[in-house]
Short mmCIF file of C-alpha atoms in Angstrom, two decimals:
data_model
loop_
_atom_site.label_atom_id
_atom_site.label_comp_id
_atom_site.label_asym_id
_atom_site.label_seq_id
_atom_site.Cartn_x
_atom_site.Cartn_y
_atom_site.Cartn_z
CA GLU A 45 -0.04 -0.03 -0.01
CA MET A 46 2.84 2.47 0.73
CA LEU A 47 4.31 2.24 -2.73
CA GLU A 48 0.83 2.95 -4.17
CA LEU A 49 0.68 6.09 -2.06
CA GLY A 50 4.16 7.28 -3.28
CA TYR A 51 6.19 6.24 -0.34
CA SER A 52 9.40 4.37 -0.60
CA TRP A 53 10.46 2.04 2.16
CA ASP A 54 12.98 -0.63 3.39
CA LEU A 55 12.63 -3.42 5.86
CA ILE A 56 14.76 -3.34 9.12
CA SER A 57 15.42 -5.86 11.83
CA ASP A 58 15.47 -5.43 15.58
CA ARG A 59 19.29 -5.92 15.42
CA GLN A 60 19.64 -3.26 12.81
CA ILE A 61 17.44 -0.86 14.75
CA GLN A 62 20.07 -0.97 17.54
CA LEU A 63 22.58 0.55 15.09
CA LEU A 64 20.45 3.55 14.20
CA LYS A 65 21.43 7.14 14.97
CA PHE A 66 19.48 10.36 14.74
CA SER A 67 20.99 13.59 13.44
CA ASN A 68 20.11 16.52 11.14
CA GLY A 69 16.37 15.50 11.16
CA LYS A 70 17.12 11.99 9.74
CA ILE A 71 17.34 8.52 11.12
CA LYS A 72 20.75 7.37 10.01
CA ALA A 73 21.41 3.69 9.27
CA PRO A 74 24.55 2.13 7.75
CA GLY A 75 24.09 2.82 3.97
CA GLY A 76 20.95 5.15 4.29
CA GLU A 77 19.07 7.67 5.97
CA TYR A 78 15.26 7.71 6.66
CA GLU A 79 12.45 10.02 7.85
CA THR A 80 10.55 7.56 9.96
CA ILE A 81 10.28 3.95 11.19
CA VAL A 82 6.92 2.32 10.64
CA LEU A 83 5.88 -0.75 12.82
CA SER A 84 2.81 -2.22 11.00
CA GLY A 85 0.71 -4.82 12.81
CA VAL A 86 3.39 -5.56 15.41
CA LYS A 87 2.18 -7.24 18.62
CA TYR A 88 5.44 -8.51 19.96
CA LEU A 89 8.44 -6.24 20.27
CA PRO A 90 11.58 -6.78 22.14
CA LEU A 91 12.18 -4.44 25.23
CA ASN A 92 15.61 -3.19 23.80
CA THR A 93 13.88 -2.30 20.39
CA LEU A 94 11.37 -0.25 22.27
CA GLU A 95 13.93 1.39 24.44
CA LYS A 96 15.84 2.29 21.06
CA LEU A 97 12.76 3.71 19.49
CA VAL A 98 12.02 5.92 22.57
CA SER A 99 15.76 7.05 22.40
CA LEU A 100 15.48 8.04 18.76
CA ALA A 101 12.14 9.72 19.42
CA LYS A 102 13.72 11.70 22.26
CA GLN A 103 16.37 12.98 19.75
CA GLY A 104 13.63 14.07 17.17
CA ALA A 105 12.63 10.89 15.20
CA ALA A 106 9.14 10.08 14.06
CA ILE A 107 7.95 6.55 14.97
CA VAL A 108 4.75 5.14 13.53
CA PHE A 109 2.59 2.35 15.00
CA HIS A 110 0.29 1.19 12.22
CA GLU A 111 -2.56 -1.05 13.24
CA GLY A 112 -1.99 -1.06 16.90
CA ILE A 113 0.74 -0.40 19.60
CA PRO A 114 2.92 -3.29 20.37
CA SER A 115 1.79 -4.85 23.69
CA LEU A 116 4.02 -7.84 24.39
CA VAL A 117 7.73 -8.84 24.65
CA PRO A 118 8.57 -12.05 22.81
CA GLY A 119 10.24 -15.04 24.50
CA LEU A 120 10.11 -16.50 28.09
CA SER A 121 13.55 -15.49 29.48
CA ASP A 122 12.85 -13.10 32.33
CA ILE A 123 9.46 -12.40 30.84
CA GLU A 124 7.84 -10.89 33.84
CA ASN A 125 10.51 -8.32 34.37
CA LYS A 126 10.79 -7.44 30.78
CA GLN A 127 7.12 -7.06 30.29
CA LYS A 128 6.76 -4.87 33.41
CA GLN A 129 9.63 -2.55 31.94
CA PHE A 130 7.94 -2.73 28.49
CA ASP A 131 4.52 -1.77 29.85
CA ALA A 132 6.03 1.00 31.92
CA LEU A 133 7.72 2.51 28.75
CA ILE A 134 4.59 2.26 26.84
CA LYS A 135 2.67 3.85 29.58
CA GLN A 136 5.06 6.93 29.34
CA LEU A 137 3.94 7.46 25.79
CA GLN A 138 0.93 9.77 26.50
CA PHE A 139 -1.01 9.44 23.24
CA ILE A 140 -3.55 12.07 22.53
CA ILE A 141 -6.13 12.07 19.88
CA THR A 142 -5.36 14.52 16.97
CA ASN A 143 -7.73 16.46 14.78
CA ALA A 144 -7.16 13.80 12.04
CA ALA A 145 -9.76 10.98 12.39
CA GLY A 146 -8.26 7.80 14.01
CA ILE A 147 -4.79 9.24 14.55
CA SER A 148 -3.19 9.74 17.97
CA ASN A 149 0.29 11.00 18.82
CA ALA A 150 2.60 11.26 21.85
CA THR A 151 5.48 13.79 21.99
CA VAL A 152 8.59 12.35 23.39
CA GLY A 153 11.57 14.70 23.77
CA LYS A 154 12.07 16.43 20.31
CA GLY A 155 10.16 13.58 18.48
CA MET A 156 6.82 11.93 18.26
CA PHE A 157 5.17 8.47 18.13
CA TRP A 158 2.10 8.22 16.02
CA GLU A 159 -0.70 5.65 16.11
CA GLY A 160 -3.58 4.77 14.01
CA LYS A 161 -5.18 2.23 11.38
CA GLU A 162 -4.80 4.34 8.14
CA ILE A 163 -1.18 4.36 6.97
CA LYS A 164 -1.96 7.30 4.57
CA TYR A 165 -3.16 9.55 7.36
CA LEU A 166 -0.36 8.51 9.77
CA LEU A 167 2.32 9.32 7.25
CA ALA A 168 0.69 12.54 6.13
CA ASN A 169 0.33 13.80 9.74
CA ALA A 170 4.01 12.71 10.55
CA ASP A 171 4.92 14.89 7.44
CA ILE A 172 6.70 12.16 5.68
CA ARG A 173 7.86 13.05 2.15
CA HIS A 174 6.43 11.02 -0.65
CA GLU A 175 5.90 11.12 -4.37
CA MET A 176 2.19 12.03 -4.79
CA TYR A 177 2.48 12.98 -8.42
CA LEU A 178 3.88 9.62 -9.29
CA ALA A 179 1.35 7.70 -7.26
CA ASP A 180 -1.61 9.70 -8.72
CA HIS A 181 -0.38 8.68 -12.16
CA GLY A 182 -0.09 4.92 -11.25
CA LEU A 183 3.65 5.12 -11.20
CA LYS A 184 5.75 3.60 -8.37
CA CYS A 185 9.26 4.46 -7.34
CA ILE A 186 12.14 3.79 -5.02
CA ARG A 187 14.15 6.78 -4.10
CA ARG A 188 17.73 6.76 -2.73
CA LYS A 189 20.04 9.45 -1.67
CA ILE A 190 23.72 8.51 -2.57
CA ASN A 191 26.82 10.85 -2.28
CA GLY A 192 24.59 14.01 -2.21
CA GLY A 193 22.48 13.00 -5.21
CA GLU A 194 18.93 11.46 -5.41
CA TYR A 195 18.31 8.44 -7.54
CA TYR A 196 14.81 7.36 -8.50
CA PHE A 197 13.80 4.02 -9.82
CA ILE A 198 10.44 4.69 -11.46
CA ILE A 199 8.30 1.93 -12.80
CA ASN A 200 5.04 1.86 -14.66
CA ASP A 201 3.58 -1.54 -13.98
CA GLY A 202 0.05 -0.55 -15.11
CA LYS A 203 -1.63 -1.35 -18.27
CA GLU A 204 -1.65 2.40 -19.62
CA ILE A 205 1.12 3.93 -21.29
CA PHE A 206 2.63 6.97 -19.52
CA ASN A 207 4.08 9.60 -21.84
CA ASP A 208 4.20 12.88 -19.86
CA TRP A 209 6.48 15.04 -17.69
CA VAL A 210 7.14 13.54 -14.20
CA LEU A 211 7.11 15.92 -11.24
CA LEU A 212 9.49 14.79 -8.49
CA ASN A 213 9.38 15.92 -4.83
CA THR A 214 12.96 17.06 -4.92
CA ASN A 215 15.15 19.95 -6.26
CA VAL A 216 16.50 18.92 -9.64
CA GLN A 217 19.22 20.68 -11.42
CA GLN A 218 19.75 17.99 -14.06
CA ALA A 219 18.44 14.55 -14.59
CA VAL A 220 19.63 11.53 -16.49
CA LEU A 221 17.21 8.83 -17.74
CA PHE A 222 18.14 5.18 -18.04
CA ASP A 223 15.91 2.44 -19.58
CA PRO A 224 17.28 -0.86 -18.15
CA MET A 225 15.20 -2.94 -20.54
CA MET A 226 16.50 -1.25 -23.68
CA GLN A 227 19.87 -0.21 -22.22
CA ARG A 228 19.36 3.39 -23.26
CA SER A 229 20.25 6.47 -21.38
CA GLY A 230 20.49 10.25 -21.84
CA VAL A 231 20.05 13.63 -20.23
CA ALA A 232 16.48 14.53 -19.44
CA LYS A 233 14.87 17.98 -20.11
CA THR A 234 14.34 19.73 -16.76
#
């Protein structure tokens, strides 16, 4: 659903979350930077993952709980103690209902946790950048920032031919097109 709405995304593990840092308004991971972390339909969450998410939020990160707030720790090792700490951390997140239907948020330090059932409203309220023009025209994309440049992989997997200008949600000084199927490339008009 996120691709159809114009959002790019990656998967991340609990172990990788431990390596994250927050600086200059971005969540930094080895090899990339991100605007938010979305936990969709997560019921079980390790205590150390929740602690790291709270730490990132305190520094300014946006954390999204889509389709419910995690409520249980996994495993049986020291489960009562871990669950008690987990519950105490969740309780510290004072979620309040926003003006957006079905969306709640909790301010933590400089950042925020968001909670709700509709991913498009959660991400819009969290002010997460997306490619609405592409989504509106049935195009999907993956966007990466590498060495100061932005790279888009845009695909039209629909049945209709798209032959028009493309508006990207970025500042463009120049663009290069590459058609991997035909192995053609060239400078695009901007």
